[in-house]
PDB file of C-alpha atoms in Angstrom:
ATOM      1  CA  GLN A   1     -10.773  11.496   5.752  1.00 48.00           C
ATOM      2  CA  GLN A   2     -11.708   7.838   5.914  1.00 55.00           C
ATOM      3  CA  GLN A   3      -9.373   6.062   3.545  1.00 88.00           C
ATOM      4  CA  VAL A   4     -10.740   2.570   4.070  1.00 95.00           C
ATOM      5  CA  LYS A   5     -14.477   2.011   3.838  1.00 96.00           C
ATOM      6  CA  GLN A   6     -15.898  -1.215   5.240  1.00 97.00           C
ATOM      7  CA  SER A   7     -19.325  -2.766   4.758  1.00 97.00           C
ATOM      8  CA  PRO A   8     -21.652  -3.948   6.090  1.00 97.00           C
ATOM      9  CA  GLN A   9     -21.572  -2.486   9.590  1.00 97.00           C
ATOM     10  CA  SER A  10     -23.314  -5.561  10.925  1.00 97.00           C
ATOM     11  CA  LEU A  11     -23.985  -9.026   9.571  1.00 97.00           C
ATOM     12  CA  ILE A  12     -26.073 -11.953  10.720  1.00 98.00           C
ATOM     13  CA  VAL A  13     -25.320 -15.363   9.244  1.00 98.00           C
ATOM     14  CA  GLN A  14     -26.665 -18.812   9.975  1.00 98.00           C
ATOM     15  CA  LYS A  15     -24.265 -21.468  11.209  1.00 97.00           C
ATOM     16  CA  GLY A  16     -22.607 -23.128   8.261  1.00 97.00           C
ATOM     17  CA  GLY A  17     -23.171 -20.168   5.978  1.00 97.00           C
ATOM     18  CA  ILE A  18     -20.673 -17.869   4.291  1.00 98.00           C
ATOM     19  CA  SER A  19     -19.879 -14.500   5.838  1.00 98.00           C
ATOM     20  CA  ILE A  20     -18.676 -11.835   3.407  1.00 98.00           C
ATOM     21  CA  ILE A  21     -17.225  -8.493   4.438  1.00 98.00           C
ATOM     22  CA  ASN A  22     -16.063  -5.902   1.941  1.00 98.00           C
ATOM     23  CA  CYS A  23     -13.563  -3.072   2.035  1.00 98.00           C
ATOM     24  CA  ALA A  24     -12.561  -0.367  -0.397  1.00 98.00           C
ATOM     25  CA  TYR A  25      -9.546   1.864  -0.218  1.00 96.00           C
ATOM     26  CA  GLU A  26      -8.486   5.091  -1.869  1.00 94.00           C
ATOM     27  CA  ASN A  27      -4.750   5.386  -1.357  1.00 92.00           C
ATOM     28  CA  THR A  28      -2.950   3.559  -4.167  1.00 91.00           C
ATOM     29  CA  ALA A  29       0.244   3.548  -2.067  1.00 90.00           C
ATOM     30  CA  PHE A  30      -1.281   0.902   0.206  1.00 92.00           C
ATOM     31  CA  ASP A  31       0.410  -2.430  -0.353  1.00 91.00           C
ATOM     32  CA  TYR A  32      -0.510  -4.522   2.655  1.00 92.00           C
ATOM     33  CA  PHE A  33      -4.066  -5.472   3.582  1.00 94.00           C
ATOM     34  CA  PRO A  34      -4.673  -7.381   6.832  1.00 94.00           C
ATOM     35  CA  TRP A  35      -7.883  -8.466   8.492  1.00 96.00           C
ATOM     36  CA  TYR A  36      -8.288  -8.460  12.246  1.00 96.00           C
ATOM     37  CA  GLN A  37     -10.784 -10.203  14.528  1.00 97.00           C
ATOM     38  CA  GLN A  38     -11.707  -8.569  17.813  1.00 97.00           C
ATOM     39  CA  PHE A  39     -13.747 -10.006  20.661  1.00 96.00           C
ATOM     40  CA  PRO A  40     -15.328  -7.655  23.243  1.00 93.00           C
ATOM     41  CA  GLY A  41     -12.778  -6.284  25.675  1.00 92.00           C
ATOM     42  CA  LYS A  42      -9.836  -7.792  23.805  1.00 94.00           C
ATOM     43  CA  GLY A  43      -7.220  -6.506  21.434  1.00 95.00           C
ATOM     44  CA  PRO A  44      -7.513  -7.244  17.698  1.00 95.00           C
ATOM     45  CA  ALA A  45      -5.966 -10.493  16.495  1.00 94.00           C
ATOM     46  CA  LEU A  46      -4.384 -10.759  13.060  1.00 91.00           C
ATOM     47  CA  LEU A  47      -6.413 -13.241  10.993  1.00 94.00           C
ATOM     48  CA  ILE A  48      -5.033 -13.135   7.502  1.00 94.00           C
ATOM     49  CA  ALA A  49      -3.311 -10.624   5.250  1.00 93.00           C
ATOM     50  CA  ILE A  50      -2.628 -10.129   1.569  1.00 93.00           C
ATOM     51  CA  ARG A  51      -0.343  -8.108  -0.642  1.00 91.00           C
ATOM     52  CA  PRO A  52      -1.458  -6.803  -4.047  1.00 89.00           C
ATOM     53  CA  ASP A  53       0.673  -9.215  -6.068  1.00 90.00           C
ATOM     54  CA  VAL A  54      -1.926 -11.957  -5.554  1.00 92.00           C
ATOM     55  CA  SER A  55      -5.682 -11.917  -6.063  1.00 94.00           C
ATOM     56  CA  GLU A  56      -6.634 -14.446  -3.420  1.00 96.00           C
ATOM     57  CA  LYS A  57      -5.256 -15.961  -0.252  1.00 96.00           C
ATOM     58  CA  LYS A  58      -6.799 -18.763   1.755  1.00 96.00           C
ATOM     59  CA  GLU A  59      -6.049 -19.895   5.279  1.00 94.00           C
ATOM     60  CA  GLY A  60      -8.403 -22.520   6.612  1.00 96.00           C
ATOM     61  CA  ARG A  61     -11.958 -21.181   6.499  1.00 97.00           C
ATOM     62  CA  PHE A  62     -10.792 -17.621   5.842  1.00 97.00           C
ATOM     63  CA  THR A  63     -10.198 -16.279   2.330  1.00 97.00           C
ATOM     64  CA  ILE A  64      -9.184 -12.805   1.167  1.00 97.00           C
ATOM     65  CA  SER A  65     -10.118 -11.770  -2.344  1.00 96.00           C
ATOM     66  CA  PHE A  66      -8.268  -8.769  -3.724  1.00 96.00           C
ATOM     67  CA  ASN A  67      -9.152  -6.628  -6.754  1.00 95.00           C
ATOM     68  CA  LYS A  68      -6.363  -4.143  -7.371  1.00 94.00           C
ATOM     69  CA  SER A  69      -8.024  -2.331 -10.266  1.00 94.00           C
ATOM     70  CA  ALA A  70     -11.191  -1.745  -8.263  1.00 95.00           C
ATOM     71  CA  LYS A  71      -9.225  -1.009  -5.077  1.00 95.00           C
ATOM     72  CA  GLN A  72     -11.364  -3.461  -3.166  1.00 97.00           C
ATOM     73  CA  PHE A  73     -10.754  -6.483  -1.006  1.00 97.00           C
ATOM     74  CA  SER A  74     -13.024  -8.795   0.895  1.00 98.00           C
ATOM     75  CA  LEU A  75     -13.005 -11.426   3.614  1.00 98.00           C
ATOM     76  CA  HIS A  76     -14.948 -14.636   3.189  1.00 98.00           C
ATOM     77  CA  ILE A  77     -15.564 -16.882   6.173  1.00 98.00           C
ATOM     78  CA  MET A  78     -16.669 -20.303   5.011  1.00 97.00           C
ATOM     79  CA  ASP A  79     -18.757 -22.625   7.205  1.00 98.00           C
ATOM     80  CA  SER A  80     -19.326 -19.813   9.707  1.00 98.00           C
ATOM     81  CA  GLN A  81     -19.546 -20.904  13.332  1.00 97.00           C
ATOM     82  CA  PRO A  82     -21.018 -19.225  16.436  1.00 97.00           C
ATOM     83  CA  GLY A  83     -17.453 -18.869  17.739  1.00 97.00           C
ATOM     84  CA  ASP A  84     -16.743 -16.602  14.771  1.00 98.00           C
ATOM     85  CA  SER A  85     -19.118 -14.004  16.220  1.00 98.00           C
ATOM     86  CA  ALA A  86     -16.910 -10.968  16.713  1.00 97.00           C
ATOM     87  CA  THR A  87     -16.058  -7.625  15.168  1.00 97.00           C
ATOM     88  CA  TYR A  88     -13.908  -7.770  12.068  1.00 98.00           C
ATOM     89  CA  PHE A  89     -11.719  -4.940  10.864  1.00 97.00           C
ATOM     90  CA  CYS A  90     -10.018  -4.587   7.538  1.00 97.00           C
ATOM     91  CA  ALA A  91      -6.945  -2.402   7.374  1.00 95.00           C
ATOM     92  CA  ALA A  92      -4.382  -1.131   4.928  1.00 94.00           C
ATOM     93  CA  SER A  93      -0.864   0.155   5.159  1.00 91.00           C
ATOM     94  CA  ASN A  94       2.149   1.125   3.140  1.00 86.00           C
ATOM     95  CA  ALA A  95       4.983  -1.335   3.680  1.00 76.00           C
ATOM     96  CA  GLY A  96       3.567  -2.455   7.001  1.00 70.00           C
ATOM     97  CA  ASN A  97       3.755   0.954   8.563  1.00 78.00           C
ATOM     98  CA  MET A  98       0.836   2.715  10.243  1.00 84.00           C
ATOM     99  CA  LEU A  99      -2.434   0.882   9.698  1.00 90.00           C
ATOM    100  CA  THR A 100      -5.568   2.618   8.491  1.00 92.00           C
ATOM    101  CA  PHE A 101      -8.590   0.708   9.735  1.00 94.00           C
ATOM    102  CA  GLY A 102     -12.031   0.293   8.273  1.00 95.00           C
ATOM    103  CA  GLY A 103     -15.035   1.036  10.447  1.00 95.00           C
ATOM    104  CA  GLY A 104     -15.558  -2.567  11.493  1.00 97.00           C
ATOM    105  CA  THR A 105     -18.246  -5.202  10.940  1.00 98.00           C
ATOM    106  CA  ARG A 106     -20.065  -6.856  13.807  1.00 98.00           C
ATOM    107  CA  LEU A 107     -20.696 -10.450  12.803  1.00 98.00           C
ATOM    108  CA  MET A 108     -23.214 -12.639  14.550  1.00 98.00           C
ATOM    109  CA  VAL A 109     -23.434 -16.294  13.596  1.00 98.00           C
ATOM    110  CA  LYS A 110     -26.690 -17.849  14.708  1.00 97.00           C
ATOM    111  CA  PRO A 111     -26.642 -21.506  15.777  1.00 93.00           C
TER     112      PRO A 111
ATOM    113  CA  GLY B   1       5.238 -16.269  18.661  1.00 66.00           C
ATOM    114  CA  ALA B   2       4.655 -12.517  18.188  1.00 83.00           C
ATOM    115  CA  VAL B   3       3.033 -11.918  21.557  1.00 91.00           C
ATOM    116  CA  VAL B   4       2.392  -8.416  22.857  1.00 95.00           C
ATOM    117  CA  SER B   5       1.372  -7.744  26.436  1.00 96.00           C
ATOM    118  CA  GLN B   6      -0.072  -4.685  28.123  1.00 97.00           C
ATOM    119  CA  HIS B   7      -0.195  -3.677  31.747  1.00 97.00           C
ATOM    120  CA  PRO B   8      -2.446  -2.905  33.450  1.00 97.00           C
ATOM    121  CA  SER B   9      -5.449  -4.487  31.769  1.00 96.00           C
ATOM    122  CA  TRP B  10      -7.733  -1.957  33.406  1.00 96.00           C
ATOM    123  CA  VAL B  11      -7.330   1.072  35.599  1.00 97.00           C
ATOM    124  CA  ILE B  12      -9.641   3.440  37.423  1.00 97.00           C
ATOM    125  CA  CYS B  13      -8.259   6.791  38.475  1.00 95.00           C
ATOM    126  CA  LYS B  14      -9.390  10.157  39.744  1.00 96.00           C
ATOM    127  CA  SER B  15      -9.533  13.177  37.495  1.00 97.00           C
ATOM    128  CA  GLY B  16      -6.250  15.060  37.457  1.00 96.00           C
ATOM    129  CA  THR B  17      -4.000  12.097  38.101  1.00 96.00           C
ATOM    130  CA  SER B  18      -1.570  10.501  35.653  1.00 97.00           C
ATOM    131  CA  VAL B  19      -1.723   6.938  34.430  1.00 97.00           C
ATOM    132  CA  LYS B  20       1.071   4.902  32.830  1.00 97.00           C
ATOM    133  CA  ILE B  21       0.359   2.011  30.476  1.00 97.00           C
ATOM    134  CA  GLU B  22       3.084  -0.429  29.461  1.00 97.00           C
ATOM    135  CA  CYS B  23       3.331  -2.295  26.183  1.00 96.00           C
ATOM    136  CA  ARG B  24       5.824  -5.139  25.839  1.00 95.00           C
ATOM    137  CA  SER B  25       6.792  -7.391  22.973  1.00 93.00           C
ATOM    138  CA  LEU B  26       7.440 -10.697  24.727  1.00 93.00           C
ATOM    139  CA  ASP B  27       9.183 -12.822  22.117  1.00 89.00           C
ATOM    140  CA  PHE B  28      10.509 -10.375  19.585  1.00 88.00           C
ATOM    141  CA  GLN B  29      12.153  -6.997  19.344  1.00 88.00           C
ATOM    142  CA  ALA B  30      10.132  -4.091  18.042  1.00 88.00           C
ATOM    143  CA  THR B  31      11.801  -0.928  16.830  1.00 84.00           C
ATOM    144  CA  THR B  32       8.366   0.484  16.170  1.00 89.00           C
ATOM    145  CA  MET B  33       5.257   0.288  18.297  1.00 93.00           C
ATOM    146  CA  PHE B  34       1.912   1.949  17.767  1.00 94.00           C
ATOM    147  CA  TRP B  35      -0.642   3.297  20.211  1.00 96.00           C
ATOM    148  CA  TYR B  36      -4.347   3.254  19.394  1.00 96.00           C
ATOM    149  CA  ARG B  37      -7.474   4.446  21.109  1.00 96.00           C
ATOM    150  CA  GLN B  38     -10.854   2.787  20.701  1.00 95.00           C
ATOM    151  CA  PHE B  39     -14.220   4.041  21.877  1.00 93.00           C
ATOM    152  CA  PRO B  40     -17.123   1.608  22.348  1.00 91.00           C
ATOM    153  CA  LYS B  41     -18.402   0.138  19.108  1.00 89.00           C
ATOM    154  CA  GLN B  42     -15.960   2.190  17.074  1.00 93.00           C
ATOM    155  CA  SER B  43     -12.852   1.475  15.081  1.00 93.00           C
ATOM    156  CA  LEU B  44      -9.271   1.905  16.213  1.00 93.00           C
ATOM    157  CA  MET B  45      -7.780   5.353  15.887  1.00 93.00           C
ATOM    158  CA  LEU B  46      -4.020   5.678  15.695  1.00 93.00           C
ATOM    159  CA  MET B  47      -2.692   8.076  18.323  1.00 95.00           C
ATOM    160  CA  ALA B  48       1.040   7.877  17.775  1.00 94.00           C
ATOM    161  CA  THR B  49       3.922   5.880  16.400  1.00 92.00           C
ATOM    162  CA  SER B  50       6.601   5.045  18.942  1.00 90.00           C
ATOM    163  CA  ASN B  51      10.160   4.576  17.726  1.00 86.00           C
ATOM    164  CA  GLU B  52      12.860   3.091  19.910  1.00 85.00           C
ATOM    165  CA  GLY B  53      15.402   5.687  20.916  1.00 83.00           C
ATOM    166  CA  SER B  54      13.650   8.640  19.342  1.00 85.00           C
ATOM    167  CA  LYS B  55      10.648  10.871  19.804  1.00 88.00           C
ATOM    168  CA  ALA B  56       7.205   9.561  19.020  1.00 92.00           C
ATOM    169  CA  THR B  57       5.261  10.771  16.020  1.00 93.00           C
ATOM    170  CA  TYR B  58       1.778  11.927  16.953  1.00 95.00           C
ATOM    171  CA  GLU B  59      -1.285  11.953  14.745  1.00 94.00           C
ATOM    172  CA  GLN B  60      -3.088  15.183  14.066  1.00 93.00           C
ATOM    173  CA  GLY B  61      -5.270  16.218  16.967  1.00 93.00           C
ATOM    174  CA  VAL B  62      -3.420  14.158  19.583  1.00 95.00           C
ATOM    175  CA  GLU B  63      -1.816  16.279  22.288  1.00 94.00           C
ATOM    176  CA  LYS B  64       1.763  15.138  22.747  1.00 92.00           C
ATOM    177  CA  ASP B  65       2.048  16.850  26.140  1.00 94.00           C
ATOM    178  CA  LYS B  66      -0.990  14.983  27.392  1.00 96.00           C
ATOM    179  CA  PHE B  67      -0.130  11.576  25.993  1.00 96.00           C
ATOM    180  CA  LEU B  68       3.539  11.027  26.744  1.00 95.00           C
ATOM    181  CA  ILE B  69       5.174   8.135  24.929  1.00 94.00           C
ATOM    182  CA  ASN B  70       8.521   6.609  25.800  1.00 91.00           C
ATOM    183  CA  HIS B  71      10.097   3.771  23.824  1.00 89.00           C
ATOM    184  CA  ALA B  72      13.213   3.181  25.884  1.00 83.00           C
ATOM    185  CA  SER B  73      14.030  -0.341  24.719  1.00 89.00           C
ATOM    186  CA  LEU B  74      13.312  -2.712  21.849  1.00 89.00           C
ATOM    187  CA  THR B  75      10.671  -4.512  23.895  1.00 92.00           C
ATOM    188  CA  LEU B  76       8.969  -1.775  25.890  1.00 94.00           C
ATOM    189  CA  SER B  77       6.931   1.305  25.092  1.00 94.00           C
ATOM    190  CA  THR B  78       4.947   3.280  27.636  1.00 95.00           C
ATOM    191  CA  LEU B  79       2.014   5.647  27.279  1.00 97.00           C
ATOM    192  CA  THR B  80       1.378   8.085  30.111  1.00 97.00           C
ATOM    193  CA  VAL B  81      -1.927   9.893  30.199  1.00 97.00           C
ATOM    194  CA  THR B  82      -1.166  13.057  32.155  1.00 96.00           C
ATOM    195  CA  SER B  83      -3.770  14.959  34.150  1.00 96.00           C
ATOM    196  CA  ALA B  84      -6.440  12.532  33.070  1.00 96.00           C
ATOM    197  CA  HIS B  85     -10.019  13.721  32.657  1.00 96.00           C
ATOM    198  CA  PRO B  86     -13.256  11.750  32.194  1.00 96.00           C
ATOM    199  CA  GLU B  87     -13.142  12.312  28.431  1.00 95.00           C
ATOM    200  CA  ASP B  88      -9.859  10.358  28.356  1.00 96.00           C
ATOM    201  CA  SER B  89     -11.753   7.246  29.428  1.00 96.00           C
ATOM    202  CA  SER B  90     -11.284   4.756  26.626  1.00 96.00           C
ATOM    203  CA  PHE B  91      -9.733   1.478  25.554  1.00 97.00           C
ATOM    204  CA  TYR B  92      -6.037   1.946  24.767  1.00 98.00           C
ATOM    205  CA  ILE B  93      -4.330  -0.665  22.622  1.00 97.00           C
ATOM    206  CA  CYS B  94      -0.737  -0.967  21.505  1.00 96.00           C
ATOM    207  CA  SER B  95       0.708  -2.916  18.616  1.00 95.00           C
ATOM    208  CA  ALA B  96       4.168  -3.869  17.481  1.00 92.00           C
ATOM    209  CA  ARG B  97       5.799  -5.010  14.290  1.00 85.00           C
ATOM    210  CA  ASP B  98       8.122  -7.996  14.271  1.00 77.00           C
ATOM    211  CA  THR B  99      10.457  -6.703  11.591  1.00 71.00           C
ATOM    212  CA  THR B 100      13.081  -9.358  12.275  1.00 68.00           C
ATOM    213  CA  ARG B 101      10.908 -11.999  10.630  1.00 62.00           C
ATOM    214  CA  GLY B 102      10.488  -9.963   7.476  1.00 62.00           C
ATOM    215  CA  SER B 103       6.794  -9.762   8.215  1.00 67.00           C
ATOM    216  CA  TRP B 104       4.659  -6.703   7.836  1.00 74.00           C
ATOM    217  CA  GLY B 105       2.156  -7.934  10.370  1.00 78.00           C
ATOM    218  CA  GLN B 106       1.308  -5.829  13.392  1.00 86.00           C
ATOM    219  CA  TYR B 107       0.473  -7.706  16.560  1.00 90.00           C
ATOM    220  CA  PHE B 108      -1.791  -6.127  19.119  1.00 94.00           C
ATOM    221  CA  GLY B 109      -1.764  -6.209  22.869  1.00 96.00           C
ATOM    222  CA  PRO B 110      -4.884  -7.137  24.845  1.00 96.00           C
ATOM    223  CA  GLY B 111      -5.699  -3.492  25.559  1.00 97.00           C
ATOM    224  CA  THR B 112      -6.011  -1.350  28.678  1.00 97.00           C
ATOM    225  CA  ARG B 113      -9.364  -0.017  29.727  1.00 97.00           C
ATOM    226  CA  LEU B 114      -9.055   3.372  31.428  1.00 97.00           C
ATOM    227  CA  LEU B 115     -11.877   4.891  33.462  1.00 97.00           C
ATOM    228  CA  VAL B 116     -11.360   8.383  34.807  1.00 97.00           C
ATOM    229  CA  LEU B 117     -13.768   9.407  37.528  1.00 96.00           C
TER     230      LEU B 117
END
């Protein structure tokens, strides 16, 4: 049972544009929602994370928006750059324990 | 900070042999480490949770006798793929939580690519 659904599967954005990736979860016990960036052949790198007591968190060009009632959260990448081209995974966990990952989004930023 | 290493980064072995993969937390202690498996263009699938000083907890469908996990210290967990077969070829990634910093973040190693011939 896939508990975290991620969309879109792939995304093409022009340089300077905004990349938006969405995730929805089912388990209301989840209370920690990180986003990871993964380049080919590398392990995932923690980008940014949010807990449900806030609706938005921003770190540099990366912003998480969180909607607890809808059980949805999204990643916004502002001023997208070719170097941002990677696969992005959302995830969810209960108290930082085992992570349940979304299916991933392959982002390509065209120069 | 929060650096996790894995060794080896890639390994090629013959069918029937065993392969050991090490996961180390370099600048923090990790009572809990996690082992994931990732097939090409797919998401990460949790295989097992490794707890220091106790037996690992395996996810449904993961054979504990085939994937042996040992978490002997607060900085080292090992995954041994026993009697490897070509279908075990995959990208194996570990992660660790730095609980001492009060963070819930999991930090991933660079992964180990296993090819079984």
